[in-house]
Amino acid sequence: MICKLIFATIAVYLCFIPHNVEAKRVSNHEWDILIFTQQWPVTVCKELEKHHTKKCNMPTKRDSWSIHGIWPTKLGTIGPGFCNRTWLFDPEQVRPIEQELIQVWTNIDADSQLYTLWAHEWSKHGTCAAVLDSLNSELKYFSKGLDWLTKYSMTDILEESNIVPSNTQGYRVLDIHNAIKNKLGVNPAIECGNEGGINMIDEIRICFDKNLVLHNCDGIRASKIIGHQVVATNCDVSKDVLYPEYGYKSSLYVQLYKLVSFIKWLTL
């Protein structure tokens, strides 16, 4: 009887251990695509001011998009993240490109240390992206972000479609989506912040497969139907999106923007 009980216990143990190990491996390490996220510093700064930051670090070129990160992602979910907690960020590894990172992979939160953003992006995302030979070091990971910003700068892509920063003119989410899709041939994801009930462009994300080829961002977040098109966005699609200029002041421009929007609505 005792032998049968021991045998049954071992059988159950052998049955469950591989399953649990595999489930952990999938949830912690497997991913489908890379999300390259660019952020609009003006909006990011306004979001930070809501919480604690009294002063923001802005990119050298003030009216330009900066890098937030490169995020390996499993479609339909979030992550993985922190795939190797022992692989800590070492500033010496990115010393050759540090000045470029300061300029365009800018830590906008002036209340934090210089390396805070880079350390977070490497620890959470870079250690997961490192399964690819092309991204298997800090220098490769951050250099790829610099390379992609040069090739796929949202500053340039939006400007080609006459979408430029303005404190009074808003843009339709669909127009922003189409400007990017027409240029790159893939669907982006568009993120908005909110300031006084106004959509403010926050982040634009483009995606790549494991061969670093552009890929649709469908599936990385909930989508909305605009007309006959599916757009990955959290923005309120019933309203225009403000793409604010550097020097945007909330109290003044919110009221001005609302006034301009109301006049525009009256004249439709």
PDB file of C-alpha atoms in Angstrom:
ATOM      1  CA  MET A   1       0.000   0.000   0.000  1.00  0.00           C
ATOM      2  CA  ILE A   2       2.821   2.361   0.929  1.00  0.00           C
ATOM      3  CA  CYS A   3       4.680   1.532  -2.287  1.00  0.00           C
ATOM      4  CA  LYS A   4       1.580   2.306  -4.369  1.00  0.00           C
ATOM      5  CA  LEU A   5       1.172   5.615  -2.575  1.00  0.00           C
ATOM      6  CA  ILE A   6       4.808   6.560  -3.191  1.00  0.00           C
ATOM      7  CA  PHE A   7       4.524   5.573  -6.866  1.00  0.00           C
ATOM      8  CA  ALA A   8       1.347   7.632  -7.291  1.00  0.00           C
ATOM      9  CA  THR A   9       2.992  10.651  -5.637  1.00  0.00           C
ATOM     10  CA  ILE A  10       6.035  10.413  -7.921  1.00  0.00           C
ATOM     11  CA  ALA A  11       3.804  10.086 -10.988  1.00  0.00           C
ATOM     12  CA  VAL A  12       1.851  13.203 -10.075  1.00  0.00           C
ATOM     13  CA  TYR A  13       5.116  15.065  -9.403  1.00  0.00           C
ATOM     14  CA  LEU A  14       6.583  14.078 -12.778  1.00  0.00           C
ATOM     15  CA  CYS A  15       3.359  15.061 -14.501  1.00  0.00           C
ATOM     16  CA  PHE A  16       3.180  18.554 -13.072  1.00  0.00           C
ATOM     17  CA  ILE A  17       6.805  19.676 -12.944  1.00  0.00           C
ATOM     18  CA  PRO A  18       7.403  19.923 -16.718  1.00  0.00           C
ATOM     19  CA  HIS A  19       4.098  21.727 -17.189  1.00  0.00           C
ATOM     20  CA  ASN A  20       4.915  24.318 -14.544  1.00  0.00           C
ATOM     21  CA  VAL A  21       8.430  24.890 -15.876  1.00  0.00           C
ATOM     22  CA  GLU A  22       7.125  25.365 -19.417  1.00  0.00           C
ATOM     23  CA  ALA A  23       4.395  27.765 -18.282  1.00  0.00           C
ATOM     24  CA  LYS A  24       6.950  29.852 -16.436  1.00  0.00           C
ATOM     25  CA  ARG A  25       9.263  29.912 -19.444  1.00  0.00           C
ATOM     26  CA  VAL A  26       6.487  31.071 -21.762  1.00  0.00           C
ATOM     27  CA  SER A  27       5.251  33.814 -19.476  1.00  0.00           C
ATOM     28  CA  ASN A  28       8.726  35.100 -18.642  1.00  0.00           C
ATOM     29  CA  HIS A  29      10.687  34.852 -21.861  1.00  0.00           C
ATOM     30  CA  GLU A  30       8.737  34.211 -25.065  1.00  0.00           C
ATOM     31  CA  TRP A  31       7.704  37.091 -27.314  1.00  0.00           C
ATOM     32  CA  ASP A  32       6.450  37.710 -30.846  1.00  0.00           C
ATOM     33  CA  ILE A  33       7.387  41.226 -31.902  1.00  0.00           C
ATOM     34  CA  LEU A  34       9.450  44.239 -30.903  1.00  0.00           C
ATOM     35  CA  ILE A  35       7.663  47.532 -30.244  1.00  0.00           C
ATOM     36  CA  PHE A  36       9.778  50.597 -30.987  1.00  0.00           C
ATOM     37  CA  THR A  37       8.208  53.429 -29.025  1.00  0.00           C
ATOM     38  CA  GLN A  38       8.793  57.103 -29.694  1.00  0.00           C
ATOM     39  CA  GLN A  39       7.402  59.674 -27.275  1.00  0.00           C
ATOM     40  CA  TRP A  40       6.399  63.302 -27.714  1.00  0.00           C
ATOM     41  CA  PRO A  41       8.423  65.131 -25.014  1.00  0.00           C
ATOM     42  CA  VAL A  42       5.977  68.020 -24.561  1.00  0.00           C
ATOM     43  CA  THR A  43       3.133  65.676 -23.613  1.00  0.00           C
ATOM     44  CA  VAL A  44       5.393  63.488 -21.482  1.00  0.00           C
ATOM     45  CA  CYS A  45       6.516  66.585 -19.577  1.00  0.00           C
ATOM     46  CA  LYS A  46       2.910  67.645 -18.954  1.00  0.00           C
ATOM     47  CA  GLU A  47       2.109  64.154 -17.650  1.00  0.00           C
ATOM     48  CA  LEU A  48       5.100  64.281 -15.299  1.00  0.00           C
ATOM     49  CA  GLU A  49       4.070  67.696 -13.996  1.00  0.00           C
ATOM     50  CA  LYS A  50       0.772  66.209 -12.856  1.00  0.00           C
ATOM     51  CA  HIS A  51       2.688  64.012 -10.456  1.00  0.00           C
ATOM     52  CA  HIS A  52       5.936  65.419  -9.147  1.00  0.00           C
ATOM     53  CA  THR A  53       8.348  66.788 -11.748  1.00  0.00           C
ATOM     54  CA  LYS A  54       8.830  70.545 -11.573  1.00  0.00           C
ATOM     55  CA  LYS A  55      11.331  70.687 -14.411  1.00  0.00           C
ATOM     56  CA  CYS A  56      11.783  68.524 -17.497  1.00  0.00           C
ATOM     57  CA  ASN A  57      14.842  67.560 -19.501  1.00  0.00           C
ATOM     58  CA  MET A  58      13.992  68.098 -23.143  1.00  0.00           C
ATOM     59  CA  PRO A  59      15.806  66.702 -26.191  1.00  0.00           C
ATOM     60  CA  THR A  60      18.456  68.896 -27.815  1.00  0.00           C
ATOM     61  CA  LYS A  61      16.080  69.451 -30.735  1.00  0.00           C
ATOM     62  CA  ARG A  62      13.054  70.604 -28.792  1.00  0.00           C
ATOM     63  CA  ASP A  63      10.350  69.972 -31.368  1.00  0.00           C
ATOM     64  CA  SER A  64      11.432  66.408 -32.106  1.00  0.00           C
ATOM     65  CA  TRP A  65      10.321  62.965 -30.990  1.00  0.00           C
ATOM     66  CA  SER A  66      12.529  61.043 -28.588  1.00  0.00           C
ATOM     67  CA  ILE A  67      12.942  57.337 -27.873  1.00  0.00           C
ATOM     68  CA  HIS A  68      11.121  55.636 -25.028  1.00  0.00           C
ATOM     69  CA  GLY A  69      12.199  52.062 -25.645  1.00  0.00           C
ATOM     70  CA  ILE A  70      12.294  48.816 -27.609  1.00  0.00           C
ATOM     71  CA  TRP A  71       9.875  46.373 -26.031  1.00  0.00           C
ATOM     72  CA  PRO A  72       9.682  42.643 -26.806  1.00  0.00           C
ATOM     73  CA  THR A  73       5.997  41.750 -26.622  1.00  0.00           C
ATOM     74  CA  LYS A  74       3.802  38.685 -26.746  1.00  0.00           C
ATOM     75  CA  LEU A  75       0.757  39.486 -28.892  1.00  0.00           C
ATOM     76  CA  GLY A  76      -2.442  39.772 -26.921  1.00  0.00           C
ATOM     77  CA  THR A  77      -0.686  40.447 -23.640  1.00  0.00           C
ATOM     78  CA  ILE A  78       1.980  42.612 -21.993  1.00  0.00           C
ATOM     79  CA  GLY A  79       5.608  41.655 -21.639  1.00  0.00           C
ATOM     80  CA  PRO A  80       7.675  39.687 -21.014  1.00  0.00           C
ATOM     81  CA  GLY A  81       9.839  41.765 -18.728  1.00  0.00           C
ATOM     82  CA  PHE A  82      12.945  41.485 -16.554  1.00  0.00           C
ATOM     83  CA  CYS A  83      14.093  38.281 -18.246  1.00  0.00           C
ATOM     84  CA  ASN A  84      17.484  38.330 -16.499  1.00  0.00           C
ATOM     85  CA  ARG A  85      17.503  40.226 -13.222  1.00  0.00           C
ATOM     86  CA  THR A  86      21.213  39.560 -12.735  1.00  0.00           C
ATOM     87  CA  TRP A  87      22.134  41.382 -15.955  1.00  0.00           C
ATOM     88  CA  LEU A  88      22.286  44.903 -14.531  1.00  0.00           C
ATOM     89  CA  PHE A  89      22.729  48.047 -16.600  1.00  0.00           C
ATOM     90  CA  ASP A  90      26.368  49.137 -16.877  1.00  0.00           C
ATOM     91  CA  PRO A  91      26.839  52.747 -18.078  1.00  0.00           C
ATOM     92  CA  GLU A  92      30.315  51.907 -19.336  1.00  0.00           C
ATOM     93  CA  GLN A  93      28.808  49.667 -22.009  1.00  0.00           C
ATOM     94  CA  VAL A  94      27.037  52.594 -23.700  1.00  0.00           C
ATOM     95  CA  ARG A  95      29.775  55.177 -23.143  1.00  0.00           C
ATOM     96  CA  PRO A  96      30.595  55.332 -26.900  1.00  0.00           C
ATOM     97  CA  ILE A  97      27.041  56.501 -27.675  1.00  0.00           C
ATOM     98  CA  GLU A  98      26.177  58.256 -24.410  1.00  0.00           C
ATOM     99  CA  GLN A  99      26.016  61.749 -25.871  1.00  0.00           C
ATOM    100  CA  GLU A 100      23.655  60.610 -28.618  1.00  0.00           C
ATOM    101  CA  LEU A 101      21.463  58.887 -26.046  1.00  0.00           C
ATOM    102  CA  ILE A 102      21.310  62.060 -23.959  1.00  0.00           C
ATOM    103  CA  GLN A 103      20.115  63.972 -27.012  1.00  0.00           C
ATOM    104  CA  VAL A 104      17.462  61.596 -28.375  1.00  0.00           C
ATOM    105  CA  TRP A 105      16.851  58.822 -25.791  1.00  0.00           C
ATOM    106  CA  THR A 106      16.294  61.548 -23.261  1.00  0.00           C
ATOM    107  CA  ASN A 107      15.328  60.989 -19.646  1.00  0.00           C
ATOM    108  CA  ILE A 108      12.669  63.701 -19.531  1.00  0.00           C
ATOM    109  CA  ASP A 109      12.088  63.335 -15.786  1.00  0.00           C
ATOM    110  CA  ALA A 110      14.548  65.872 -14.372  1.00  0.00           C
ATOM    111  CA  ASP A 111      13.892  64.620 -10.840  1.00  0.00           C
ATOM    112  CA  SER A 112      15.641  61.318 -11.620  1.00  0.00           C
ATOM    113  CA  GLN A 113      19.244  60.436 -12.371  1.00  0.00           C
ATOM    114  CA  LEU A 114      20.786  60.469 -15.851  1.00  0.00           C
ATOM    115  CA  TYR A 115      20.838  56.679 -16.210  1.00  0.00           C
ATOM    116  CA  THR A 116      17.425  55.967 -14.679  1.00  0.00           C
ATOM    117  CA  LEU A 117      15.495  55.577 -17.943  1.00  0.00           C
ATOM    118  CA  TRP A 118      18.220  53.594 -19.710  1.00  0.00           C
ATOM    119  CA  ALA A 119      18.703  51.293 -16.728  1.00  0.00           C
ATOM    120  CA  HIS A 120      14.962  50.614 -16.574  1.00  0.00           C
ATOM    121  CA  GLU A 121      14.632  49.989 -20.314  1.00  0.00           C
ATOM    122  CA  TRP A 122      17.589  47.600 -20.327  1.00  0.00           C
ATOM    123  CA  SER A 123      16.562  45.684 -17.194  1.00  0.00           C
ATOM    124  CA  LYS A 124      12.903  45.324 -18.163  1.00  0.00           C
ATOM    125  CA  HIS A 125      13.076  45.068 -21.952  1.00  0.00           C
ATOM    126  CA  GLY A 126      16.657  44.788 -23.155  1.00  0.00           C
ATOM    127  CA  THR A 127      17.351  41.581 -21.246  1.00  0.00           C
ATOM    128  CA  CYS A 128      14.397  39.999 -23.060  1.00  0.00           C
ATOM    129  CA  ALA A 129      15.379  41.369 -26.489  1.00  0.00           C
ATOM    130  CA  ALA A 130      18.881  39.961 -25.943  1.00  0.00           C
ATOM    131  CA  VAL A 131      17.806  36.525 -27.200  1.00  0.00           C
ATOM    132  CA  LEU A 132      18.454  38.014 -30.658  1.00  0.00           C
ATOM    133  CA  ASP A 133      22.118  38.190 -31.673  1.00  0.00           C
ATOM    134  CA  SER A 134      21.500  41.670 -33.068  1.00  0.00           C
ATOM    135  CA  LEU A 135      20.377  42.941 -29.638  1.00  0.00           C
ATOM    136  CA  ASN A 136      22.409  40.799 -27.245  1.00  0.00           C
ATOM    137  CA  SER A 137      24.362  43.585 -25.573  1.00  0.00           C
ATOM    138  CA  GLU A 138      23.595  46.989 -24.114  1.00  0.00           C
ATOM    139  CA  LEU A 139      25.529  48.674 -26.905  1.00  0.00           C
ATOM    140  CA  LYS A 140      23.631  46.776 -29.619  1.00  0.00           C
ATOM    141  CA  TYR A 141      20.242  47.364 -27.979  1.00  0.00           C
ATOM    142  CA  PHE A 142      20.620  51.106 -27.519  1.00  0.00           C
ATOM    143  CA  SER A 143      22.403  51.563 -30.854  1.00  0.00           C
ATOM    144  CA  LYS A 144      19.450  49.903 -32.594  1.00  0.00           C
ATOM    145  CA  GLY A 145      17.142  52.487 -31.034  1.00  0.00           C
ATOM    146  CA  LEU A 146      19.326  55.287 -32.393  1.00  0.00           C
ATOM    147  CA  ASP A 147      19.359  53.635 -35.817  1.00  0.00           C
ATOM    148  CA  TRP A 148      15.581  53.218 -35.905  1.00  0.00           C
ATOM    149  CA  LEU A 149      14.996  56.807 -34.814  1.00  0.00           C
ATOM    150  CA  THR A 150      17.101  58.001 -37.750  1.00  0.00           C
ATOM    151  CA  LYS A 151      15.193  55.789 -40.204  1.00  0.00           C
ATOM    152  CA  TYR A 152      11.695  56.119 -38.771  1.00  0.00           C
ATOM    153  CA  SER A 153      11.592  59.509 -37.069  1.00  0.00           C
ATOM    154  CA  MET A 154       7.986  60.494 -36.390  1.00  0.00           C
ATOM    155  CA  THR A 155       9.054  64.123 -36.636  1.00  0.00           C
ATOM    156  CA  ASP A 156       9.846  63.603 -40.326  1.00  0.00           C
ATOM    157  CA  ILE A 157       7.079  61.115 -41.138  1.00  0.00           C
ATOM    158  CA  LEU A 158       4.288  63.300 -39.759  1.00  0.00           C
ATOM    159  CA  GLU A 159       5.723  66.456 -41.288  1.00  0.00           C
ATOM    160  CA  GLU A 160       5.593  64.840 -44.744  1.00  0.00           C
ATOM    161  CA  SER A 161       1.808  64.722 -44.302  1.00  0.00           C
ATOM    162  CA  ASN A 162       1.691  68.318 -43.008  1.00  0.00           C
ATOM    163  CA  ILE A 163       1.109  67.150 -39.446  1.00  0.00           C
ATOM    164  CA  VAL A 164       3.255  69.503 -37.389  1.00  0.00           C
ATOM    165  CA  PRO A 165       3.218  70.736 -33.777  1.00  0.00           C
ATOM    166  CA  SER A 166       0.561  73.368 -33.081  1.00  0.00           C
ATOM    167  CA  ASN A 167      -1.072  74.687 -29.937  1.00  0.00           C
ATOM    168  CA  THR A 168      -4.316  75.529 -31.717  1.00  0.00           C
ATOM    169  CA  GLN A 169      -4.786  73.072 -34.573  1.00  0.00           C
ATOM    170  CA  GLY A 170      -5.836  69.498 -33.884  1.00  0.00           C
ATOM    171  CA  TYR A 171      -5.545  66.415 -36.081  1.00  0.00           C
ATOM    172  CA  ARG A 172      -7.759  63.396 -36.571  1.00  0.00           C
ATOM    173  CA  VAL A 173      -6.430  60.130 -35.180  1.00  0.00           C
ATOM    174  CA  LEU A 174      -7.086  58.500 -38.549  1.00  0.00           C
ATOM    175  CA  ASP A 175      -4.973  61.116 -40.348  1.00  0.00           C
ATOM    176  CA  ILE A 176      -2.042  60.414 -38.019  1.00  0.00           C
ATOM    177  CA  HIS A 177      -2.514  56.663 -38.515  1.00  0.00           C
ATOM    178  CA  ASN A 178      -2.627  57.005 -42.295  1.00  0.00           C
ATOM    179  CA  ALA A 179       0.409  59.292 -42.435  1.00  0.00           C
ATOM    180  CA  ILE A 180       2.475  56.566 -40.791  1.00  0.00           C
ATOM    181  CA  LYS A 181       0.915  53.634 -42.639  1.00  0.00           C
ATOM    182  CA  ASN A 182       1.301  55.305 -46.036  1.00  0.00           C
ATOM    183  CA  LYS A 183       4.985  55.932 -45.355  1.00  0.00           C
ATOM    184  CA  LEU A 184       5.960  52.624 -43.714  1.00  0.00           C
ATOM    185  CA  GLY A 185       3.344  50.224 -45.061  1.00  0.00           C
ATOM    186  CA  VAL A 186       2.368  48.900 -41.612  1.00  0.00           C
ATOM    187  CA  ASN A 187      -0.161  49.771 -38.924  1.00  0.00           C
ATOM    188  CA  PRO A 188       1.232  51.745 -35.969  1.00  0.00           C
ATOM    189  CA  ALA A 189      -0.223  52.167 -32.487  1.00  0.00           C
ATOM    190  CA  ILE A 190      -1.074  55.670 -31.312  1.00  0.00           C
ATOM    191  CA  GLU A 191      -1.176  56.657 -27.652  1.00  0.00           C
ATOM    192  CA  CYS A 192      -2.753  59.799 -26.196  1.00  0.00           C
ATOM    193  CA  GLY A 193      -2.531  61.553 -22.870  1.00  0.00           C
ATOM    194  CA  ASN A 194      -5.289  63.782 -21.552  1.00  0.00           C
ATOM    195  CA  GLU A 195      -5.046  67.422 -20.561  1.00  0.00           C
ATOM    196  CA  GLY A 196      -8.238  69.141 -19.486  1.00  0.00           C
ATOM    197  CA  GLY A 197     -10.341  66.760 -21.580  1.00  0.00           C
ATOM    198  CA  ILE A 198      -8.143  67.211 -24.657  1.00  0.00           C
ATOM    199  CA  ASN A 199      -6.428  64.369 -26.533  1.00  0.00           C
ATOM    200  CA  MET A 200      -2.695  65.065 -26.567  1.00  0.00           C
ATOM    201  CA  ILE A 201      -0.382  62.915 -28.664  1.00  0.00           C
ATOM    202  CA  ASP A 202       1.842  60.975 -26.283  1.00  0.00           C
ATOM    203  CA  GLU A 203       3.501  58.020 -28.006  1.00  0.00           C
ATOM    204  CA  ILE A 204       3.656  56.420 -31.435  1.00  0.00           C
ATOM    205  CA  ARG A 205       4.692  52.781 -31.669  1.00  0.00           C
ATOM    206  CA  ILE A 206       5.886  50.835 -34.680  1.00  0.00           C
ATOM    207  CA  CYS A 207       6.618  47.124 -34.640  1.00  0.00           C
ATOM    208  CA  PHE A 208       9.219  44.704 -35.979  1.00  0.00           C
ATOM    209  CA  ASP A 209       9.401  40.929 -36.219  1.00  0.00           C
ATOM    210  CA  LYS A 210      12.357  38.908 -34.949  1.00  0.00           C
ATOM    211  CA  ASN A 211      14.174  39.504 -38.234  1.00  0.00           C
ATOM    212  CA  LEU A 212      13.878  43.246 -37.505  1.00  0.00           C
ATOM    213  CA  VAL A 213      11.485  43.704 -40.429  1.00  0.00           C
ATOM    214  CA  LEU A 214       8.596  46.143 -40.026  1.00  0.00           C
ATOM    215  CA  HIS A 215       5.408  44.441 -38.863  1.00  0.00           C
ATOM    216  CA  ASN A 216       1.828  45.546 -38.147  1.00  0.00           C
ATOM    217  CA  CYS A 217       1.244  46.536 -34.524  1.00  0.00           C
ATOM    218  CA  ASP A 218      -2.184  44.862 -34.586  1.00  0.00           C
ATOM    219  CA  GLY A 219      -2.717  42.955 -31.369  1.00  0.00           C
ATOM    220  CA  ILE A 220      -0.485  44.955 -29.029  1.00  0.00           C
ATOM    221  CA  ARG A 221      -3.438  46.891 -27.635  1.00  0.00           C
ATOM    222  CA  ALA A 222      -7.186  47.273 -28.093  1.00  0.00           C
ATOM    223  CA  SER A 223      -8.221  48.701 -31.458  1.00  0.00           C
ATOM    224  CA  LYS A 224     -11.028  51.011 -32.519  1.00  0.00           C
ATOM    225  CA  ILE A 225     -13.004  51.212 -35.735  1.00  0.00           C
ATOM    226  CA  ILE A 226     -12.702  54.592 -37.450  1.00  0.00           C
ATOM    227  CA  GLY A 227     -14.742  54.718 -40.620  1.00  0.00           C
ATOM    228  CA  HIS A 228     -13.850  51.412 -42.247  1.00  0.00           C
ATOM    229  CA  GLN A 229     -10.381  51.172 -40.737  1.00  0.00           C
ATOM    230  CA  VAL A 230      -9.099  49.450 -37.627  1.00  0.00           C
ATOM    231  CA  VAL A 231      -6.745  51.677 -35.611  1.00  0.00           C
ATOM    232  CA  ALA A 232      -4.750  50.618 -32.562  1.00  0.00           C
ATOM    233  CA  THR A 233      -5.191  53.565 -30.203  1.00  0.00           C
ATOM    234  CA  ASN A 234      -6.325  54.620 -26.759  1.00  0.00           C
ATOM    235  CA  CYS A 235      -7.235  58.105 -28.028  1.00  0.00           C
ATOM    236  CA  ASP A 236     -10.792  59.414 -27.935  1.00  0.00           C
ATOM    237  CA  VAL A 237     -11.529  59.102 -31.652  1.00  0.00           C
ATOM    238  CA  SER A 238     -14.527  61.439 -31.376  1.00  0.00           C
ATOM    239  CA  LYS A 239     -12.115  64.331 -30.812  1.00  0.00           C
ATOM    240  CA  ASP A 240      -9.122  65.770 -32.620  1.00  0.00           C
ATOM    241  CA  VAL A 241      -5.641  65.154 -31.224  1.00  0.00           C
ATOM    242  CA  LEU A 242      -3.502  68.068 -30.099  1.00  0.00           C
ATOM    243  CA  TYR A 243       0.169  67.842 -31.109  1.00  0.00           C
ATOM    244  CA  PRO A 244       1.448  70.585 -28.797  1.00  0.00           C
ATOM    245  CA  GLU A 245       4.469  72.766 -29.455  1.00  0.00           C
ATOM    246  CA  TYR A 246       7.359  73.214 -27.068  1.00  0.00           C
ATOM    247  CA  GLY A 247       6.411  75.837 -24.479  1.00  0.00           C
ATOM    248  CA  TYR A 248       2.788  74.663 -24.290  1.00  0.00           C
ATOM    249  CA  LYS A 249       1.109  76.044 -21.158  1.00  0.00           C
ATOM    250  CA  SER A 250      -1.915  74.133 -19.970  1.00  0.00           C
ATOM    251  CA  SER A 251      -4.253  76.776 -18.590  1.00  0.00           C
ATOM    252  CA  LEU A 252      -3.827  79.185 -21.505  1.00  0.00           C
ATOM    253  CA  TYR A 253      -3.710  76.774 -24.422  1.00  0.00           C
ATOM    254  CA  VAL A 254      -6.429  74.429 -23.202  1.00  0.00           C
ATOM    255  CA  GLN A 255      -8.881  77.315 -23.227  1.00  0.00           C
ATOM    256  CA  LEU A 256      -7.570  78.625 -26.557  1.00  0.00           C
ATOM    257  CA  TYR A 257      -7.708  75.193 -28.150  1.00  0.00           C
ATOM    258  CA  LYS A 258     -11.243  74.631 -26.896  1.00  0.00           C
ATOM    259  CA  LEU A 259     -12.288  78.008 -28.317  1.00  0.00           C
ATOM    260  CA  VAL A 260     -10.746  77.259 -31.724  1.00  0.00           C
ATOM    261  CA  SER A 261     -12.349  73.791 -31.737  1.00  0.00           C
ATOM    262  CA  PHE A 262     -15.748  75.312 -30.893  1.00  0.00           C
ATOM    263  CA  ILE A 263     -15.455  77.875 -33.713  1.00  0.00           C
ATOM    264  CA  LYS A 264     -14.415  75.101 -36.095  1.00  0.00           C
ATOM    265  CA  TRP A 265     -17.461  73.068 -35.030  1.00  0.00           C
ATOM    266  CA  LEU A 266     -19.783  76.056 -35.626  1.00  0.00           C
ATOM    267  CA  THR A 267     -18.488  76.563 -39.143  1.00  0.00           C
ATOM    268  CA  LEU A 268     -18.810  72.932 -40.267  1.00  0.00           C
TER     269      LEU A 268
END
